[in-house]
mmCIF file of C-alpha atoms in Angstrom:
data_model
loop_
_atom_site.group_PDB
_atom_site.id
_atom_site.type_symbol
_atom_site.label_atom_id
_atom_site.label_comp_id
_atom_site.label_asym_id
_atom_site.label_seq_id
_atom_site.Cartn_x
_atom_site.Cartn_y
_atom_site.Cartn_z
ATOM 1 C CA UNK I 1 0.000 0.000 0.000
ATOM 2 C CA UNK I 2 1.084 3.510 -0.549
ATOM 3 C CA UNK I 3 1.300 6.097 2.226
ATOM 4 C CA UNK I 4 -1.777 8.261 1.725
ATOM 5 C CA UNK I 5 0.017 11.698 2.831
ATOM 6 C CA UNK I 6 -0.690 13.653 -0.624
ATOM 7 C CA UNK I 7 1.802 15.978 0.287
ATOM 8 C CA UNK I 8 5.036 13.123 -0.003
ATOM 9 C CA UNK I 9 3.247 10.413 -2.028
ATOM 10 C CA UNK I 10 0.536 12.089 -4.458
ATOM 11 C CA UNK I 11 2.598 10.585 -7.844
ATOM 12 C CA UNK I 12 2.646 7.147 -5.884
ATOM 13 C CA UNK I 13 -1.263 7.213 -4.964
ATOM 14 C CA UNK I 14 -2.081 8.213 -8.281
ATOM 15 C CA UNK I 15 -0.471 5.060 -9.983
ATOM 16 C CA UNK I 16 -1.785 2.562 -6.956
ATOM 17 C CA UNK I 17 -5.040 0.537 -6.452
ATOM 18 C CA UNK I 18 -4.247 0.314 -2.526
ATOM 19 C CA UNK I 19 -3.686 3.476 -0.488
ATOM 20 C CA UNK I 20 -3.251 3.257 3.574
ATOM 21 C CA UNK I 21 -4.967 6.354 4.751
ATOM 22 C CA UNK I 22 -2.461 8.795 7.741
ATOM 23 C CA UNK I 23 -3.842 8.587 10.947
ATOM 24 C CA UNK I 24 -4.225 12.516 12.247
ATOM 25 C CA UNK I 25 -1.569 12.274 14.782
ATOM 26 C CA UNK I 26 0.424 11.317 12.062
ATOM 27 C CA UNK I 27 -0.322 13.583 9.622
ATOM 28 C CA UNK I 28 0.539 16.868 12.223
ATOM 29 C CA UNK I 29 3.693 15.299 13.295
ATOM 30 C CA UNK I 30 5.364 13.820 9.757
ATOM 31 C CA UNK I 31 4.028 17.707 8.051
ATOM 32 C CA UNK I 32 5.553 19.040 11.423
ATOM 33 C CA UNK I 33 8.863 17.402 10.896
ATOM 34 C CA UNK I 34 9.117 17.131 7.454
ATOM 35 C CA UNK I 35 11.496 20.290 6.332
ATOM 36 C CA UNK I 36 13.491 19.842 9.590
ATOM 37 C CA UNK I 37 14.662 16.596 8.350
ATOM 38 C CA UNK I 38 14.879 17.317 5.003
ATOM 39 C CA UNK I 39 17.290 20.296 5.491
ATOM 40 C CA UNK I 40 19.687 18.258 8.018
ATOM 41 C CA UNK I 41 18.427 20.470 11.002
ATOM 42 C CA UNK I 42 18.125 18.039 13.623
ATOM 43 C CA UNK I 43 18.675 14.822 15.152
ATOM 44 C CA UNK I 44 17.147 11.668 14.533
ATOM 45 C CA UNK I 45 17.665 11.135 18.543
ATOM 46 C CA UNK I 46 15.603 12.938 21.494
ATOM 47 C CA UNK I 47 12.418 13.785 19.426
ATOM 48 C CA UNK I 48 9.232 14.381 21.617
ATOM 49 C CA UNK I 49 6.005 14.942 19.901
ATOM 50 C CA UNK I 50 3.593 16.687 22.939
ATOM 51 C CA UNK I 51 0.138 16.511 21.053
ATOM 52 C CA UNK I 52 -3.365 17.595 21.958
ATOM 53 C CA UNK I 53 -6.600 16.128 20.279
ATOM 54 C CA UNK I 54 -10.161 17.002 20.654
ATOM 55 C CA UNK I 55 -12.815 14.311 21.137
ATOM 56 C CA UNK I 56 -14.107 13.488 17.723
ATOM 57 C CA UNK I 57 -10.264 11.910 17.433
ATOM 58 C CA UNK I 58 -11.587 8.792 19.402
ATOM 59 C CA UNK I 59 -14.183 8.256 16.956
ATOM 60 C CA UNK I 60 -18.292 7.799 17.541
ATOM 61 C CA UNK I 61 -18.168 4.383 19.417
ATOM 62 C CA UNK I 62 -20.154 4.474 22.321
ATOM 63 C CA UNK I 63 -17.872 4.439 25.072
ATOM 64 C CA UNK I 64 -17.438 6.197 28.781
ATOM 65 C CA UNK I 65 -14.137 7.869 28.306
ATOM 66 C CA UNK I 66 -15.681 9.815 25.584
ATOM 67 C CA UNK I 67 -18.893 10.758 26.789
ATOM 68 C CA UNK I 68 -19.732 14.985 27.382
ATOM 69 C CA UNK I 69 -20.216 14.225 31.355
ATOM 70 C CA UNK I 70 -16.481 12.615 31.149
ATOM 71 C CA UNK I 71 -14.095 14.954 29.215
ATOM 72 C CA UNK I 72 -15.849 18.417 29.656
ATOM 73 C CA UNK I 73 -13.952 20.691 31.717
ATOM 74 C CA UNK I 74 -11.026 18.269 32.460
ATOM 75 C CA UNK I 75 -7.994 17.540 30.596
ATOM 76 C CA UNK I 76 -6.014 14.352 30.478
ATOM 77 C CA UNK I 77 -3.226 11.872 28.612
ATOM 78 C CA UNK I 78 -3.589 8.708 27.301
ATOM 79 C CA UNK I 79 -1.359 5.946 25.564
ATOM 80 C CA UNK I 80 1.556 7.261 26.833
ATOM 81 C CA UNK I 81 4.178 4.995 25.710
ATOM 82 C CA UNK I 82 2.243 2.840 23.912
ATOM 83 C CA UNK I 83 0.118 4.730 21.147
ATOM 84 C CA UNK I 84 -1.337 2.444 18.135
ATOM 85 C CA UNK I 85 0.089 5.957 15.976
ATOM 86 C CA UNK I 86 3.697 5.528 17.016
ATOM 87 C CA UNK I 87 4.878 2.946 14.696
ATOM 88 C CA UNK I 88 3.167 4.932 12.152
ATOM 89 C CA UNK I 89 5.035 8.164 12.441
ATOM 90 C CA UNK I 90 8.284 6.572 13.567
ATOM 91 C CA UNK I 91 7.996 4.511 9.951
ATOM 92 C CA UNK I 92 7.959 8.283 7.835
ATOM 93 C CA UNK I 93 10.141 9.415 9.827
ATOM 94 C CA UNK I 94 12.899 6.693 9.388
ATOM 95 C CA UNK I 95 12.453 6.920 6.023
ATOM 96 C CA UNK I 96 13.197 10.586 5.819
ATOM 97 C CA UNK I 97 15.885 10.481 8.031
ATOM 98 C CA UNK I 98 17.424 7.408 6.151
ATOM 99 C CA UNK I 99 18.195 6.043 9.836
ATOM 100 C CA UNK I 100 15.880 4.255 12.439
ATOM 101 C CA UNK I 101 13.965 6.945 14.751
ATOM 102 C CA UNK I 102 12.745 6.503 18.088
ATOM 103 C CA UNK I 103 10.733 8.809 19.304
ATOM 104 C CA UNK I 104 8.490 9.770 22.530
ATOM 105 C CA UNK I 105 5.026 10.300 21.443
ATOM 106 C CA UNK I 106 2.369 11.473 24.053
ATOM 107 C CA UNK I 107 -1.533 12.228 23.308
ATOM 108 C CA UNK I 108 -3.402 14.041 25.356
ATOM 109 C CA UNK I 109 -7.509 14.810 25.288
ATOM 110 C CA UNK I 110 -8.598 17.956 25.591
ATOM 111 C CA UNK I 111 -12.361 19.558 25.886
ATOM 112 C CA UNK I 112 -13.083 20.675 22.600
ATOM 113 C CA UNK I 113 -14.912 19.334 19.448
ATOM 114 C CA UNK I 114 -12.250 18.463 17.007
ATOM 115 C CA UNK I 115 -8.224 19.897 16.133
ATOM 116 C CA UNK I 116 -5.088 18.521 16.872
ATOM 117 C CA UNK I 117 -2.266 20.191 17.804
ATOM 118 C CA UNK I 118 1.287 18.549 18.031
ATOM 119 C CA UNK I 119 4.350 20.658 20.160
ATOM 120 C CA UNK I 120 7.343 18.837 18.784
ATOM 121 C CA UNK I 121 10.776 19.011 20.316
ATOM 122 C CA UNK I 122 13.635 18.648 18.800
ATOM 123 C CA UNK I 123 17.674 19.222 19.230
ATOM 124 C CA UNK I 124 19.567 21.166 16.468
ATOM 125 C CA UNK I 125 22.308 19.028 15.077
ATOM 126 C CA UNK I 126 24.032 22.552 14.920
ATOM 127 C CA UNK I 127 23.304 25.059 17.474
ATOM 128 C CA UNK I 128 24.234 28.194 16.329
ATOM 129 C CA UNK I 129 21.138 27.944 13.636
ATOM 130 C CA UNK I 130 19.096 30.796 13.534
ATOM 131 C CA UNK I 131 15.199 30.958 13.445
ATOM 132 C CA UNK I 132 16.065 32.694 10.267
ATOM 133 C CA UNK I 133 17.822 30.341 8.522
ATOM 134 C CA UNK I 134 15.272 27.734 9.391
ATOM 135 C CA UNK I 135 11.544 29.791 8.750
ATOM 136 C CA UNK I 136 13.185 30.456 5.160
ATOM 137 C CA UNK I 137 13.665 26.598 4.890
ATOM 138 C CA UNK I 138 10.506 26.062 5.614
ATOM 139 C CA UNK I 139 8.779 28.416 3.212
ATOM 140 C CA UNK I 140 11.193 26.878 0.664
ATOM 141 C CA UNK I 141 9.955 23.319 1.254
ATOM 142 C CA UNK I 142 6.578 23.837 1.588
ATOM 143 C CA UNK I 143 6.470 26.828 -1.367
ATOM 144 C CA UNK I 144 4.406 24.012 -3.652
ATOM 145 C CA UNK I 145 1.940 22.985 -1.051
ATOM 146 C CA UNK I 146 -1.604 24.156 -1.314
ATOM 147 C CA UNK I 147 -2.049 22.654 2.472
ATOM 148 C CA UNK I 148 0.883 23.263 4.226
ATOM 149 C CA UNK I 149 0.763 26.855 5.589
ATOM 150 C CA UNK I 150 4.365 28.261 7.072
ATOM 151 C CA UNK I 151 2.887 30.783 9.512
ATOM 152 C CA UNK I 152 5.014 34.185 10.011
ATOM 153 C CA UNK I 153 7.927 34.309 12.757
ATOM 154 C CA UNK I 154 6.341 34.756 16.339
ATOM 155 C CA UNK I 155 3.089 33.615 15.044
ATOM 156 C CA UNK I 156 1.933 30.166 16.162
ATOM 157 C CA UNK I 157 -1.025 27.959 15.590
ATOM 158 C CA UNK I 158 -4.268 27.807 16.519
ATOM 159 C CA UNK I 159 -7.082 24.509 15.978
ATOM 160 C CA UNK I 160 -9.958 27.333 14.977
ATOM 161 C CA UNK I 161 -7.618 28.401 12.363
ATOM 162 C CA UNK I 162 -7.636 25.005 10.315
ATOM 163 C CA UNK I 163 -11.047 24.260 11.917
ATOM 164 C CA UNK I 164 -12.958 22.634 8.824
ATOM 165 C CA UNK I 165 -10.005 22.613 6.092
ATOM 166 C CA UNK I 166 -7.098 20.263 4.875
ATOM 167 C CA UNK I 167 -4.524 22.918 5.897
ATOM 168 C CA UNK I 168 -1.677 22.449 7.932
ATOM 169 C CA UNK I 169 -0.708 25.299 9.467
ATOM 170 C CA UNK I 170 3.075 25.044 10.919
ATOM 171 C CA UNK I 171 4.993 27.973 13.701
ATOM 172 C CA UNK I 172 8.330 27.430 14.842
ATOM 173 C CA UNK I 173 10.828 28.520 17.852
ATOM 174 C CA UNK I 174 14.586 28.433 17.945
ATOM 175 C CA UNK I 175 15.374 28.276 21.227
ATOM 176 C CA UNK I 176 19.372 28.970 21.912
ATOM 177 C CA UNK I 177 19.620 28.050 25.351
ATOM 178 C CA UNK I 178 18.605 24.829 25.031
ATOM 179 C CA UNK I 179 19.866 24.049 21.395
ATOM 180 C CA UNK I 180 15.961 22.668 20.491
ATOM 181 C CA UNK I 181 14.007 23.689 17.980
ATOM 182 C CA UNK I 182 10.367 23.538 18.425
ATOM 183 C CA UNK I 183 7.462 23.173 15.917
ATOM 184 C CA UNK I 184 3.758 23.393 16.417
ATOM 185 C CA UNK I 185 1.550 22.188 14.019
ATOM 186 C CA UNK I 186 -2.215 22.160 13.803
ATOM 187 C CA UNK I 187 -4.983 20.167 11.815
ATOM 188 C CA UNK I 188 -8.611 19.480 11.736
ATOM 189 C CA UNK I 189 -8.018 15.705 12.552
ATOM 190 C CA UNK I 190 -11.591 15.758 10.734
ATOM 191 C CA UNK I 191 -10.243 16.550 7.742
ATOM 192 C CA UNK I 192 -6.447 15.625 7.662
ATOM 193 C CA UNK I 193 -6.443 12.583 9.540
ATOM 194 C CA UNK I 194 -10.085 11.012 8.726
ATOM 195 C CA UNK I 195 -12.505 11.474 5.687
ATOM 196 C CA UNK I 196 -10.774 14.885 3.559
ATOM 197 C CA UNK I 197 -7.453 12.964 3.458
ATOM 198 C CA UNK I 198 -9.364 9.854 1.830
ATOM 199 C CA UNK I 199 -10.831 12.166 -0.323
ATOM 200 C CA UNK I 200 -7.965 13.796 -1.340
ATOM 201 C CA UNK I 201 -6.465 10.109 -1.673
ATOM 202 C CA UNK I 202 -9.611 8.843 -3.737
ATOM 203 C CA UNK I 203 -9.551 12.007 -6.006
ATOM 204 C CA UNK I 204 -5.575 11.153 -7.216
ATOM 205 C CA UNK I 205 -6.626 7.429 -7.627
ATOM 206 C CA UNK I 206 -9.321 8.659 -9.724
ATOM 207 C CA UNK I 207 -7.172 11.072 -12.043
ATOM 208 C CA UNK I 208 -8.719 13.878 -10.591
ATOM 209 C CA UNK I 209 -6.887 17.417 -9.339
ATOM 210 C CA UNK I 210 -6.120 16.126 -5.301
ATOM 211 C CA UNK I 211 -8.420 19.594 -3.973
ATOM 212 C CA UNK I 212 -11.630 18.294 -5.727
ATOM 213 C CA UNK I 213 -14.491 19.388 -3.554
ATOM 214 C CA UNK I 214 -11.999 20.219 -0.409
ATOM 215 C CA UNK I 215 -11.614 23.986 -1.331
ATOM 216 C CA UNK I 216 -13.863 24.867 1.531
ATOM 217 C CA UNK I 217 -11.492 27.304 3.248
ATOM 218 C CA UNK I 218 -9.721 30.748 2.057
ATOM 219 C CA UNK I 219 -6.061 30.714 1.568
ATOM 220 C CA UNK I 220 -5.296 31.913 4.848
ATOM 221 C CA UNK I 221 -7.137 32.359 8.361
#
């Protein structure tokens, strides 16, 4: 099966009969990370992905944990150290760090409808890199994206900004003291993780342009 991130794989899906659909934790953290690695910023080692879902994210089954009475006005993890997604992003990311990656990946619920956010830590492979040097390899990367949105410097991400779309929207921190950079990402795990990304999936299978009948959004918040 081919990896069903348009964004890496669209000439693959469009040749293929079998796509595997991104999960949405995924899909913010591989986007998140994808120009970091690609540009030989950072490690493959001591990667933390910090990442906050709302409650559609667990699906509609019937069950306590997700019921109104249980998760409004509280805030909690789950799967620490054992998330069903981990495998999945550690995968991508191997492959575009052309060396294993291990990784600490840790879900949290929080009280709202739908979003994800993911707060991903990494360490600079050089630390005198500049937040500079790294927004403008970002904007480079992504420059051909119609999903992937590089948000100005000291601007960060917000769920009600993607809320509804298939955009990505990506803010990033150089932090000197501790030699880390840090990237937020945000999604509507409706959309990116769930039934727009099989659309978007289904539409290259089909010969179709990948955006056909997801242009629901304006090109920026």
């Amino acid at each position: 099966a081919v990896y069903g991130l348009p964004e890496l794989y669209a000439a693959e899906a469009a040749k293929t009969y079998l796509v595997a659909n991104p999960g949405c934790y995924p899909t913010s953290a591989v986007l998140g990370l994808y120009a970091a690695f690609k540009n030989d910023f950072i490690e493959a080692e001591d990667i933390v992905i910090d990442a906050k879902s709302g409650t559609t994210g667990a699906g509609r089954k019937g069950v306590v944990t997700s019921l109104f009475c249980e998760v409004a006005d509280t805030f909690r993890a789950y799967g620490l150290g054992k998330h069903r997604h981990t495998p999945e992003i550690e995968q991508e990311l191997s492959l575009l760090a052309g060396k294993p990656v291990t990784l600490s990946f840790n879900p949290h619920l929080v009280p709202m409808n739908r979003g994800i956010l993911s707060t991903i830590y990494t360490k600079l492979k050089q630390p005198g890199i500049t937040l500079d040097e790294v927004h403008a390899a970002y904007v480079r990367t992504w420059a051909g994206s119609r999903w992937v949105r590089i948000l100005p410097k000291g601007s960060l991400p917000e769920t009600r900004n993607v809320r509804g779309t298939m955009f990505c929207d990506i803010g990033l921190v150089v932090d000197p003291r501790t030699s880390r950079l840090i990237i937020v990402s945000a999604i509507d795990n409706l959309c990116r993780g769930a039934s727009g990304q099989a659309i978007a999936n289904a539409n290259l299978m089909c010969g179709l342009p990948v955006e056909t009948g997801l242009q629901l959004a304006p090109l920026m918040p």
